[in-house]
Amino acid sequence: TAAQRLPGDGWIAGQRVRYFLEAGRRDSALAATRACAADAWWCEALRGLVLHVDGRYAAAESTYDRALAEMPDSTRCAWTDLSVLLDGRAADRYRALSCDERGALDARLWWLAQPFYSLGANDLRTEHFARLTIVRIARESVWPVAASWDTDEHDLIVRYGWPRWFERVRPVLDAD
């Protein structure tokens, strides 16, 4: 109902996709991205997330490439910043580069890191962008993992992935 009343709201679009994915309803999540009327780049990023989760890496990669092309420069620079994945001197040298200067290095790092050459797409790269999509969804919502959102949650999700499901466990009461 909220998506019908406010079709251009990016937050609502993100939450719809998130909840459909958590419920295992990938077809519904993909349909929600088609109905998305928020910023074009955000709708593309949500579509890339769904395609990645569905294992359609080539489609996810081209979708994320479209999202990157449509993003404002500052957003694209933040999304292509790989410094959180680097350590020590490599991270320091990387951070010293401008966004434009990092482009060739980013391409080389993704090429070296590609786990499965036979896929025809870099699923590690689409995983990275899927994690950034989840970060944006989580940052703007109530997230069951953290009491409040800060850079630690961002870095944890980008480095290690996001929780794919949640469970509520009720404590067993002692009979004594």
mmCIF file of N, CA and C in Angstrom, residues 2 29 32 39 45 56 59 68 75 79 89-91 95 108 116 125 129 131-132 135 157:
data_model
loop_
_atom_site.group_PDB
_atom_site.id
_atom_site.type_symbol
_atom_site.label_atom_id
_atom_site.label_comp_id
_atom_site.label_asym_id
_atom_site.label_seq_id
_atom_site.Cartn_x
_atom_site.Cartn_y
_atom_site.Cartn_z
ATOM 1 N N ALA A 2 1.901 1.248 0.833
ATOM 2 C CA ALA A 2 2.792 2.416 0.891
ATOM 3 C C ALA A 2 3.480 2.630 -0.446
ATOM 4 N N ALA A 29 10.491 -9.876 -5.301
ATOM 5 C CA ALA A 29 11.504 -8.833 -5.133
ATOM 6 C C ALA A 29 11.863 -8.215 -6.481
ATOM 7 N N ALA A 32 9.131 -5.994 -7.567
ATOM 8 C CA ALA A 32 9.171 -4.735 -6.811
ATOM 9 C C ALA A 32 10.196 -3.775 -7.415
ATOM 10 N N ASP A 39 14.890 7.146 -7.520
ATOM 11 C CA ASP A 39 16.013 7.496 -8.392
ATOM 12 C C ASP A 39 16.379 6.279 -9.228
ATOM 13 N N ALA A 45 20.205 -0.525 -8.596
ATOM 14 C CA ALA A 45 20.970 -1.187 -7.537
ATOM 15 C C ALA A 45 20.115 -2.255 -6.848
ATOM 16 N N ARG A 56 22.261 -14.835 -10.704
ATOM 17 C CA ARG A 56 22.342 -14.380 -12.102
ATOM 18 C C ARG A 56 23.399 -13.269 -12.170
ATOM 19 N N ALA A 59 23.847 -10.784 -15.312
ATOM 20 C CA ALA A 59 22.781 -9.784 -15.321
ATOM 21 C C ALA A 59 22.970 -8.797 -14.171
ATOM 22 N N LEU A 68 25.840 2.347 -11.469
ATOM 23 C CA LEU A 68 27.027 3.191 -11.264
ATOM 24 C C LEU A 68 27.067 4.345 -12.254
ATOM 25 N N THR A 75 28.312 9.720 -4.950
ATOM 26 C CA THR A 75 27.804 8.403 -4.580
ATOM 27 C C THR A 75 28.613 7.317 -5.277
ATOM 28 N N TRP A 79 30.744 4.268 -3.627
ATOM 29 C CA TRP A 79 30.434 2.870 -3.919
ATOM 30 C C TRP A 79 31.615 2.127 -4.547
ATOM 31 N N ARG A 89 49.575 -0.544 4.424
ATOM 32 C CA ARG A 89 50.105 0.425 3.459
ATOM 33 C C ARG A 89 49.294 0.457 2.164
ATOM 34 N N ALA A 90 48.780 -0.687 1.760
ATOM 35 C CA ALA A 90 47.972 -0.721 0.536
ATOM 36 C C ALA A 90 46.729 0.159 0.704
ATOM 37 N N ALA A 91 46.095 0.087 1.849
ATOM 38 C CA ALA A 91 44.913 0.911 2.121
ATOM 39 C C ALA A 91 45.288 2.388 2.164
ATOM 40 N N ARG A 95 43.784 5.145 -0.391
ATOM 41 C CA ARG A 95 43.032 6.314 0.093
ATOM 42 C C ARG A 95 43.628 7.630 -0.390
ATOM 43 N N ARG A 108 41.719 -3.550 -12.015
ATOM 44 C CA ARG A 108 42.746 -4.578 -11.876
ATOM 45 C C ARG A 108 42.497 -5.444 -10.635
ATOM 46 N N PHE A 116 35.584 -17.059 -10.168
ATOM 47 C CA PHE A 116 35.202 -18.071 -11.152
ATOM 48 C C PHE A 116 35.212 -17.462 -12.554
ATOM 49 N N ARG A 125 32.536 -9.105 -7.415
ATOM 50 C CA ARG A 125 32.217 -7.680 -7.591
ATOM 51 C C ARG A 125 30.727 -7.431 -7.359
ATOM 52 N N PHE A 129 28.802 -5.042 -4.476
ATOM 53 C CA PHE A 129 27.754 -4.046 -4.689
ATOM 54 C C PHE A 129 26.441 -4.460 -4.024
ATOM 55 N N ARG A 131 26.289 -6.005 -1.201
ATOM 56 C CA ARG A 131 26.501 -5.639 0.201
ATOM 57 C C ARG A 131 26.316 -4.141 0.404
ATOM 58 N N LEU A 132 26.777 -3.338 -0.535
ATOM 59 C CA LEU A 132 26.581 -1.887 -0.421
ATOM 60 C C LEU A 132 25.102 -1.524 -0.528
ATOM 61 N N VAL A 135 23.695 -2.309 2.784
ATOM 62 C CA VAL A 135 24.119 -1.277 3.739
ATOM 63 C C VAL A 135 23.177 -0.085 3.670
ATOM 64 N N ILE A 157 29.419 -5.452 7.173
ATOM 65 C CA ILE A 157 28.628 -5.963 6.053
ATOM 66 C C ILE A 157 29.447 -5.977 4.771
#
